[in-house]
Every structure is written in structure tokens, then in C-alpha cells.
CSV table of C-alpha atoms in Angstrom, one decimal:
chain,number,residue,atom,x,y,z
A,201,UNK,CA,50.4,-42.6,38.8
A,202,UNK,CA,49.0,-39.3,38.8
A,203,UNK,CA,47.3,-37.5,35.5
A,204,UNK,CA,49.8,-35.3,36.1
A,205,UNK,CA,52.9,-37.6,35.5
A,206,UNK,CA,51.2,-39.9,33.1
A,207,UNK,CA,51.6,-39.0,29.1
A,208,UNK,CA,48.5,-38.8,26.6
A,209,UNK,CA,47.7,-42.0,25.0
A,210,UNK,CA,49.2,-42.8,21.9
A,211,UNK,CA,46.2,-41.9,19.6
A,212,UNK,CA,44.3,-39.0,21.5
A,213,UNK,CA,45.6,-36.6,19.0
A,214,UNK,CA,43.8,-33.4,18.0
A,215,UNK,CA,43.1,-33.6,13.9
A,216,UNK,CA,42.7,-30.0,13.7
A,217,UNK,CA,46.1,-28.6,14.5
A,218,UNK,CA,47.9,-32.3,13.8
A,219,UNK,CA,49.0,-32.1,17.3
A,220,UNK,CA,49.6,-35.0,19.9
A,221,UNK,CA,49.7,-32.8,23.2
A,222,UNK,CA,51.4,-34.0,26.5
A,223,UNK,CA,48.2,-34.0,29.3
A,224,UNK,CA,46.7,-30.3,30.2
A,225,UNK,CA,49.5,-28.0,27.5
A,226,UNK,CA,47.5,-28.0,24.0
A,227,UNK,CA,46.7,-24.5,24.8
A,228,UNK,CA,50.5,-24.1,25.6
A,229,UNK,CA,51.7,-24.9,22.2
A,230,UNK,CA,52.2,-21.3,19.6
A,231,UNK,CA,51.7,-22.3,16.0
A,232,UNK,CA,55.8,-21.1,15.4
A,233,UNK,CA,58.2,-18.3,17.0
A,234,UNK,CA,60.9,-17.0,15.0
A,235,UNK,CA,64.0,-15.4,17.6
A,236,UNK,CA,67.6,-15.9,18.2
A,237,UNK,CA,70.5,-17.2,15.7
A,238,UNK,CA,71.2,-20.7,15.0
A,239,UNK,CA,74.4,-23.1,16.4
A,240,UNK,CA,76.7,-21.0,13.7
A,241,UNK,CA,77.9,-24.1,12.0
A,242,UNK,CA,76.7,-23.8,8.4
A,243,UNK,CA,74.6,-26.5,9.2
A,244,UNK,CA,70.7,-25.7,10.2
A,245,UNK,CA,70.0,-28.2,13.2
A,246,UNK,CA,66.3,-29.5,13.7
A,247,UNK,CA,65.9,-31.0,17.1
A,248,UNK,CA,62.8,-33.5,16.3
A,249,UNK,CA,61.2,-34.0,20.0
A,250,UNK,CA,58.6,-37.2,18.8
A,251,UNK,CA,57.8,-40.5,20.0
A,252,UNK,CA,57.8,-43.7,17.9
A,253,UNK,CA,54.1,-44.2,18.5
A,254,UNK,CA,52.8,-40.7,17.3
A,255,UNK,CA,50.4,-41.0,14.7
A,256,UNK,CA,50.9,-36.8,13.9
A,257,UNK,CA,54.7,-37.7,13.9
A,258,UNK,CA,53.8,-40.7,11.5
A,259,UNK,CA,51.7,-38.2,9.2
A,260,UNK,CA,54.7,-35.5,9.2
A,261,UNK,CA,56.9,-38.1,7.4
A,262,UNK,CA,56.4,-37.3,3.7
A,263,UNK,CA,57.5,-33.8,4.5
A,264,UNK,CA,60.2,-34.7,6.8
A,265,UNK,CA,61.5,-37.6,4.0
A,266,UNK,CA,61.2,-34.9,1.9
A,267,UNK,CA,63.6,-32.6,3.3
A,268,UNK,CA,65.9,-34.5,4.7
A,269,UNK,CA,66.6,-36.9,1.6
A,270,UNK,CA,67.1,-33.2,-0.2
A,271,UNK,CA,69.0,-31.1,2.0
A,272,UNK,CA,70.8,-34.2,4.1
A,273,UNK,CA,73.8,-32.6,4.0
A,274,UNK,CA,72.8,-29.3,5.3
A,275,UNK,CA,70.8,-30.9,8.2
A,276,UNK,CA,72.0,-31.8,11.5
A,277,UNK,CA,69.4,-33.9,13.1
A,278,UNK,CA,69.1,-34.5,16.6
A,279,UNK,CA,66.1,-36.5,18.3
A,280,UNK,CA,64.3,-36.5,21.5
A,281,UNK,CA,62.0,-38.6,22.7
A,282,UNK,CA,59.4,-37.0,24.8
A,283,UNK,CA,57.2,-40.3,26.6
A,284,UNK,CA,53.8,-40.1,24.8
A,285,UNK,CA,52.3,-42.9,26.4
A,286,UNK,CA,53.9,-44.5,30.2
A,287,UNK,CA,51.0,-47.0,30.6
A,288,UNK,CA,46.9,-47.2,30.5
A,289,UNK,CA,46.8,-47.7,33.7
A,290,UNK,CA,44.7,-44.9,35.6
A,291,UNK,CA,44.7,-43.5,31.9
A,292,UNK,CA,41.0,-42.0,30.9
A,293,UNK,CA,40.1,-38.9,28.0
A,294,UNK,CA,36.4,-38.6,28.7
A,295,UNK,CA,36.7,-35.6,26.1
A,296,UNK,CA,37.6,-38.1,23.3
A,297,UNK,CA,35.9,-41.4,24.5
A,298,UNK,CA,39.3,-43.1,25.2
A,299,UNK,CA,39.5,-45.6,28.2
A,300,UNK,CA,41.1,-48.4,26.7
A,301,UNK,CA,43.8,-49.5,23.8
A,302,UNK,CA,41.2,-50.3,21.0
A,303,UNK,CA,39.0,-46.5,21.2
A,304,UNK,CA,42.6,-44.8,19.5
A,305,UNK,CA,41.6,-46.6,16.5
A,306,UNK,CA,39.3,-44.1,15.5
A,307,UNK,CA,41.6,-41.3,16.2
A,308,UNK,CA,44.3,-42.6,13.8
A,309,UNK,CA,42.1,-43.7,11.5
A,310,UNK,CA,41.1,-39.4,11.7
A,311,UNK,CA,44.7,-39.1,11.0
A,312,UNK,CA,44.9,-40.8,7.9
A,313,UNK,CA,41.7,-39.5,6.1
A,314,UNK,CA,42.7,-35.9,6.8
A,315,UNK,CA,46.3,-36.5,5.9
A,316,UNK,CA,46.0,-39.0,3.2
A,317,UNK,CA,49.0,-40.7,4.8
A,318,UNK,CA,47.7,-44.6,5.1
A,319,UNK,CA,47.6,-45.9,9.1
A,320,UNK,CA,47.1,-49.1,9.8
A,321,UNK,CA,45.2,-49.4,13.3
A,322,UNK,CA,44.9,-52.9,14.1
A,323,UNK,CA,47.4,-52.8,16.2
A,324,UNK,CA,44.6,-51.6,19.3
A,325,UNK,CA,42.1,-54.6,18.6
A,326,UNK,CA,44.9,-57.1,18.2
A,327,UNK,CA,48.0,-56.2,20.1
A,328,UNK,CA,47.8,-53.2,22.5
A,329,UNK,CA,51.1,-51.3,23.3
A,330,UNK,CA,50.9,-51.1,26.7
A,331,UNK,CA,53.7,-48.2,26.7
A,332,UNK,CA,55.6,-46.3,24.2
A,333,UNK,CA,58.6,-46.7,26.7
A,334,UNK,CA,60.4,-49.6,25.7
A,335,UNK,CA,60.8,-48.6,21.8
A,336,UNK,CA,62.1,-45.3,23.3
A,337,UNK,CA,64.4,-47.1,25.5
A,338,UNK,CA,65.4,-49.1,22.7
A,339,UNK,CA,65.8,-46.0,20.5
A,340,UNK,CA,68.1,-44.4,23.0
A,341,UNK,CA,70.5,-47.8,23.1
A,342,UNK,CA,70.6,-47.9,19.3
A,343,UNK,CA,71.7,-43.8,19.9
A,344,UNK,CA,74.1,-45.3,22.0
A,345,UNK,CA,75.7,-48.3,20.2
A,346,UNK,CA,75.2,-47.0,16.5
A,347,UNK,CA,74.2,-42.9,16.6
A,348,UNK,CA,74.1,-43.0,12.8
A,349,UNK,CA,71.6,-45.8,12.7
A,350,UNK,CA,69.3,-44.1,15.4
A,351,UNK,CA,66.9,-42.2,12.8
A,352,UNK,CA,66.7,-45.6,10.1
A,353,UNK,CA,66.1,-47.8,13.4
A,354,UNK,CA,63.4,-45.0,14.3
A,355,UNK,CA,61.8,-45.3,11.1
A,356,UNK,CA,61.9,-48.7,11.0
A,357,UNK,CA,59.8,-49.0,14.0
A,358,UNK,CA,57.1,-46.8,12.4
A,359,UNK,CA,57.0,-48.9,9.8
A,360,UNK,CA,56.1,-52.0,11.6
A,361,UNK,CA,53.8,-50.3,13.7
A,362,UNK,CA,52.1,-47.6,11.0
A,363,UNK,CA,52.2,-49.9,8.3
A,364,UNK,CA,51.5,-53.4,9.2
A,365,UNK,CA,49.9,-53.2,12.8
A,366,UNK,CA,52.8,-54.7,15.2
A,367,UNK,CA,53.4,-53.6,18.7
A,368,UNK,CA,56.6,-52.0,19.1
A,369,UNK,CA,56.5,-52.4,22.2
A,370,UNK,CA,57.7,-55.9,22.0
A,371,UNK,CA,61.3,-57.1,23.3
A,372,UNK,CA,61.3,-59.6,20.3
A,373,UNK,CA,60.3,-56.9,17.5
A,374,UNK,CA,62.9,-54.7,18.8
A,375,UNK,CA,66.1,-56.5,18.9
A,376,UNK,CA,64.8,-58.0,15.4
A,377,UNK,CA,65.3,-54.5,14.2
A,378,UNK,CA,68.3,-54.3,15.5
A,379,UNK,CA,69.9,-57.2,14.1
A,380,UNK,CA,68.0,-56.4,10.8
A,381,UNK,CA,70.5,-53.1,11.0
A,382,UNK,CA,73.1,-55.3,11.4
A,383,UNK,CA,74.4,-54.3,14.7
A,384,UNK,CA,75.7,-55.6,17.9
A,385,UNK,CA,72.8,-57.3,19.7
A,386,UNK,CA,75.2,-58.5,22.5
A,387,UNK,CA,76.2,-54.6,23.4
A,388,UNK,CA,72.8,-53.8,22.5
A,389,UNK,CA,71.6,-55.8,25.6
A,390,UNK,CA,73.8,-54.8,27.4
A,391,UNK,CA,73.0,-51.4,27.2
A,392,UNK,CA,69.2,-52.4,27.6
A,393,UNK,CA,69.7,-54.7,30.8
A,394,UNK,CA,72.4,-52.3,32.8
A,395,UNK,CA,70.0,-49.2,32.5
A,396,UNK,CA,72.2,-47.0,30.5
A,397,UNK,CA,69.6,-47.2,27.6
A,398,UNK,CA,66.7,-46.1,29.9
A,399,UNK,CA,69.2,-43.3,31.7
A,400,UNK,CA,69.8,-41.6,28.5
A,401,UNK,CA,66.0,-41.7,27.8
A,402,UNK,CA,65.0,-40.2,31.1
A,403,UNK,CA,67.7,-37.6,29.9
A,404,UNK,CA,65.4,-36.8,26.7
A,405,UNK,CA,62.2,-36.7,28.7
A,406,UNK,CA,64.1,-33.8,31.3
A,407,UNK,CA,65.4,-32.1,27.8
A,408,UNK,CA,61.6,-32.6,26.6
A,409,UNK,CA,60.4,-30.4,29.1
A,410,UNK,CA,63.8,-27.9,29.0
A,411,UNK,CA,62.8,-27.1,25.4
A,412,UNK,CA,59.0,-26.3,26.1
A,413,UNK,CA,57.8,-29.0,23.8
A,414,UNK,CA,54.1,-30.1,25.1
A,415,UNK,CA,53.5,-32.2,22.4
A,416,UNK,CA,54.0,-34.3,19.2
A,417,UNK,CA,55.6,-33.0,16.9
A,418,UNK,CA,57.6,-30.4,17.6
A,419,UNK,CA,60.1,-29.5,15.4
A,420,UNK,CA,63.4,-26.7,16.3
A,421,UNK,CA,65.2,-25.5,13.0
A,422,UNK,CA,68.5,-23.6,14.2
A,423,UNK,CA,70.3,-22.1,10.8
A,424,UNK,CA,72.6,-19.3,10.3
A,425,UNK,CA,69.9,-17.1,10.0
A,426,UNK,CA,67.7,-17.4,12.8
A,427,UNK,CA,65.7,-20.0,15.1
A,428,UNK,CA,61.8,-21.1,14.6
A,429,UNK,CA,59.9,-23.9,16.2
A,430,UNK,CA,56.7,-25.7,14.7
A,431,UNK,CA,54.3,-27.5,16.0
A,432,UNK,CA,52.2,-30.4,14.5
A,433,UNK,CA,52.0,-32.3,10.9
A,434,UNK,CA,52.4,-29.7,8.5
A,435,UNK,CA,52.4,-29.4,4.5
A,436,UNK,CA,56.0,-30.2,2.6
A,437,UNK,CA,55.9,-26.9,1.3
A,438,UNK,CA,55.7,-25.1,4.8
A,439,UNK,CA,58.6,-27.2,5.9
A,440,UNK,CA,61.1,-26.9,3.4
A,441,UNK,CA,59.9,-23.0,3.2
A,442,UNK,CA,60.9,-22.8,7.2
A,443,UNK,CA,64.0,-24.9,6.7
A,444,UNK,CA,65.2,-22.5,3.9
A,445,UNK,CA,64.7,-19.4,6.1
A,446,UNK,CA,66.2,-20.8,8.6
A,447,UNK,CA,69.3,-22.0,6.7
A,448,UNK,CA,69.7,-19.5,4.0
A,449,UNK,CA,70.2,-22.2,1.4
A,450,UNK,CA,69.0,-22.3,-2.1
A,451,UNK,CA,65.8,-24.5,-2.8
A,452,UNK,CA,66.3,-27.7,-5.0
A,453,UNK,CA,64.5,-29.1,-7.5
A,454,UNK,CA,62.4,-32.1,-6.1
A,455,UNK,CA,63.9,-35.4,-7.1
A,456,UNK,CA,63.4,-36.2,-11.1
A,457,UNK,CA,64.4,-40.0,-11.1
A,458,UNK,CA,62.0,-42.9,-9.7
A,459,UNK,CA,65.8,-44.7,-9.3
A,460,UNK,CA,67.1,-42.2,-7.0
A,461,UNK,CA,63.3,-41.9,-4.9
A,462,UNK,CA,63.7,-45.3,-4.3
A,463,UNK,CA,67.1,-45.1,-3.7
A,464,UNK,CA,66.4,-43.0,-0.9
A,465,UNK,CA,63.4,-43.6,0.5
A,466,UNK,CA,63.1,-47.5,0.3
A,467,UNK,CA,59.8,-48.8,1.5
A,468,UNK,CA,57.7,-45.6,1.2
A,469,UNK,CA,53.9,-44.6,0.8
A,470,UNK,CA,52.4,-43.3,-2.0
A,471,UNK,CA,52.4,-39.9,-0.2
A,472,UNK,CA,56.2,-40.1,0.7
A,473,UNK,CA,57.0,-40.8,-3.0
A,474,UNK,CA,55.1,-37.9,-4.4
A,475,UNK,CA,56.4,-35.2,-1.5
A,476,UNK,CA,59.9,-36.6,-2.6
A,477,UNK,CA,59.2,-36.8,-6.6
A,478,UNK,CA,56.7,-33.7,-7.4
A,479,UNK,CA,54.2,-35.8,-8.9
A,480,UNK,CA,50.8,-36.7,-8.1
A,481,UNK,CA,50.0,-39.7,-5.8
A,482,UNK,CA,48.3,-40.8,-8.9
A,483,UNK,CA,50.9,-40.4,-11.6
A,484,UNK,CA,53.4,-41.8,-8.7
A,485,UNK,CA,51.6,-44.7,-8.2
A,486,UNK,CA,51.7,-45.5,-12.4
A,487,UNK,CA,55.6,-44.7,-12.2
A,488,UNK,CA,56.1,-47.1,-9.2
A,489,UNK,CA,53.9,-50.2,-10.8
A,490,UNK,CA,55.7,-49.8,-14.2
A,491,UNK,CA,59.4,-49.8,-12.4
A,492,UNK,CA,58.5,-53.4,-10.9
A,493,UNK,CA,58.0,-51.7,-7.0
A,494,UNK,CA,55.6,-54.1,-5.0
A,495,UNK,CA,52.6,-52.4,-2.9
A,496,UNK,CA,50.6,-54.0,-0.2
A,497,UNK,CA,47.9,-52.4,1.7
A,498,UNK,CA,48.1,-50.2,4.6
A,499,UNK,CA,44.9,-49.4,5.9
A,500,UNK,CA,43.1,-47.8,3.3
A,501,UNK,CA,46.3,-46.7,1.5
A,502,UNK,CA,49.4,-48.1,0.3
A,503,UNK,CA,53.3,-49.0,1.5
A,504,UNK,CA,55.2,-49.7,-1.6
A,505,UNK,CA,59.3,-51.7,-1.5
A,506,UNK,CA,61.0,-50.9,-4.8
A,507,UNK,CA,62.6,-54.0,-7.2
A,508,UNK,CA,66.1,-54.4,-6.1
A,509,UNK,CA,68.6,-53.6,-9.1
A,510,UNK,CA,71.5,-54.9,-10.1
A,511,UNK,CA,74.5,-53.2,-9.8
A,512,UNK,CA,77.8,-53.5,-11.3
């Protein structure tokens, strides 16, 4: 495989502009460009192009839970996934010391001081991913099968790996996650084992390089009032600014009631429930422990899971 055909490893991610660039483009990639009208819907689409093993995608989320959970019904969402990381083999970053699986630890482990956003890294000492292929391919079946479960089954995969160090890359882990959502493993094999699954990824990686994304995250608000594209983890504020731009909508009020953040989020970080809430990682933190919601470590940070409630 040629350097030119083979994606950037998984954790060789620039910390500075929050960037995970596709091989020889991270000059290539403006900081945003504002130009022509959106799809003239009412709705504002963002075209996501990420890959499930980003770590700048993974430290984008509190702003991208953010929004979403706020302005869900003014959002169409569309994904594509771009092929950060076809295989190690031939792979080598002289520039940032990375010739095999376990040097990205240091690089996310970058990612998650700067950010605040916990990582949990193991997953290169214990488990490699060999590829970021087959959670994509998988992505693109569950896009098939079940389109309105493609961004949960997305995050649910970040999850395992971000959070508690599994590779994603694993047959096993991802039909689990799919019969976790509760759909149709039998058709969801079927899509894996006939190809259609991988031909509708090969399709994101041509539409990858039609959009002019060279890297990780890149994100493509279309409104009603005009077009911009960003690059790279950025700030809540900067996003939801951009979206409203975009979109001509009114701002809301960040969410008020711990019930309804946990409604919506679910398993969260401390960082995703104070994007979401307005308050403090600190004072979110107090609010979480006194509601009953369990935490367990996450690298240096924290992954919380609400009490379930009773409902009548």
C-alpha cells in the first residue's frame, strides 16, 4: 500500500488546531468558509465527515451533544465516514514518533489534557485496532438496516472505545452493539457478508474526497441562510454560534433540569453534562452524585450512567 492510499493512524492528531488530517492535506484544511445557500428546507444540514476512531471527533462531542440534543429538530444530520486508519502496515510518522499501535497513546492522552474531555488509551497497549475499517463498515450496515439508529450505534462505539479501552474493531463488539439496539442481527449480516455494507462505505470515502474534507473533523452546516464548513474540535460556543448563522434560528437556553440532561444524553462525561446543562464540570459533577448517577473512571476523567427512574 502506498503512503499515498494509506489513512493517518488513528492517534497522529495535531493538538493545536484539534485536527486529525488524512496523509500530506493539514496545510489543505481553511479554519471555515462561509459561501453559497443551504438545501432550502427550513432545516440547517450538517454533513459530519468523522471516523469512529478519531480522538479530535471524540473531543468535539460535548459540543456536538450539545447542539444536537438542543436544536434536534432543526438539524438534519448526515454522516460520512472518511477511512482514518486502513492498516499499520507500511504505516510510519517519523514527525510524531509513531511506528506502531501503542506510540498513539501519548497523542490521545494530548487530546484529553488540552480538551478536558477524559480518553481512555489502553486500548494501544492492550488491544490494537488494526483498522478503523470494519466499525465503518459496520456503521454503514446499521445506516442501511436502521438509518435512525446510525448516529446512537456511532456513539455507542466511541463509548466503548473512548471510555473503557475496547477495540472496535472487533466482529464480536460490533454485532453486540447491534443487538444491544435491538435490531436485526440476521439482516445485519447479511448486509456485512454480501458486501453491500462495505459498498456503501467505499461510497462515503469517494464522497470524503468530493466534499474536500482532509481530515477529522470536519463539519458542513447548510441553513437557509448560508453554507460554512469547520474544521477540528472546537468550543460549544463557536458551534452553536455557526449553527445559529447558518440556520437563522433563535438560541435556547441550555438545558435547566439534571432529569431532562440525562434524559438525553445517557452515559455522558462530566464535560458533555456541563456543555449540555451551563454549569461547571464541578457544580455538574455535585448535581450528578446527589441524583443517584454512577461514575467510573475514564482515563483521568469521568463517564457517568444516570439512575434509571420510574415512570408511570
Amino acid at each position: 500500500m502506498s503512503q499515498t492510499d494509506q489513512s493517518l493512524a488513528a492517534g497522529v492528531c495535531d493538538p493545536d488546531s484539534g485536527v486529525c488530517a488524512l496523509p500530506g492535506d493539514s496545510a489543505a484544511l481553511p479554519g471555515a468558509a462561509a459561501d453559497r445557500p443551504g438545501p432550502g428546507t427550513g432545516l440547517t444540514r450538517i454533513t459530519y465527515v468523522t471516523d469512529p476512531i478519531c480522538s479530535a471527533c471524540w473531543i468535539l462531542e460535548p459540543a456536538w451533544r450539545s447542539l444536537t440534543e438542543r436544536y434536534r429538530d432543526l438539524i438534519d444530520v448526515r454522516h460520512v465516514y472518511g477511512g482514518l486508519l486502513r492498516g499499520w502496515q507500511g504505516f510510519h510518522d517519523e514527525g510524531n514518533g509513531i511506528r506502531r499501535p501503542e506510540d498513539v497513546a501519548h497523542h490521545w492522552d494530548e487530546f484529553a489534557e488540552i480538551s478536558g474531555q477524559p480518553i481512555n488509551s489502553s486500548v494501544w497497549h492492550s488491544d490494537p485496532i488494526d483498522s478503523s475499517y470494519p466499525p465503518s463498515i459496520a456503521l454503514a450496515a446499521v445506516r442501511l438496516l436502521a438509518p435512525e439508529h446510525e448516529e446512537t450505534y456511532l456513539r455507542r462505539l466511541r463509548e466503548e472505545l473512548f471510555l473503557d479501552g475496547r477495540n472496535i474493531a472487533a466482529p464480536e463488539l460490533l454485532e453486540r452493539l447491534v443487538v444491544e439496539l435491538g435490531l436485526d442481527v440476521a439482516s445485519y449480516r447479511r448486509l456485512i457478508d454480501n458486501g453491500e455494507a462495505e459498498s456503501e462505505f467505499e461510497r462515503d470515502l469517494v464522497r470524503t474526497h468530493e466534499l474536500g474534507a482532509r481530515g477529522f473533523p470536519t463539519l458542513i452546516l447548510e441553513g437557509p441562510d448560508g453554507r460554512v464548513v469547520l474544521h477540528g474540535w472546537i468550543q460549544p460556543e463557536r458551534l452553536e454560534n455557526t449553527f445559529l448563522t447558518v440556520s437563522g434560528a433563535t438560541r435556547r437556553t441550555a438545558v435547566s433540569s439534571l432529569d431532562e440532561a440525562t434524559d438525553r444524553l445517557g452515559t455522558g462525561t462530566s464535560l458533555e453534562y456541563a456543555a449540555l446543562t451551563g454549569h461547571s464540570v464541578t457544580d455538574v459533577e455535585g448535581l450528578l452524585t446527589r441524583a443517584g448517577a454512577t461514575s467510573r473512571p475514564a482515563g483521568r476523567g469521568k463517564a457517568w450512567s444516570p439512575r434509571p427512574r420510574n415512570r408511570h
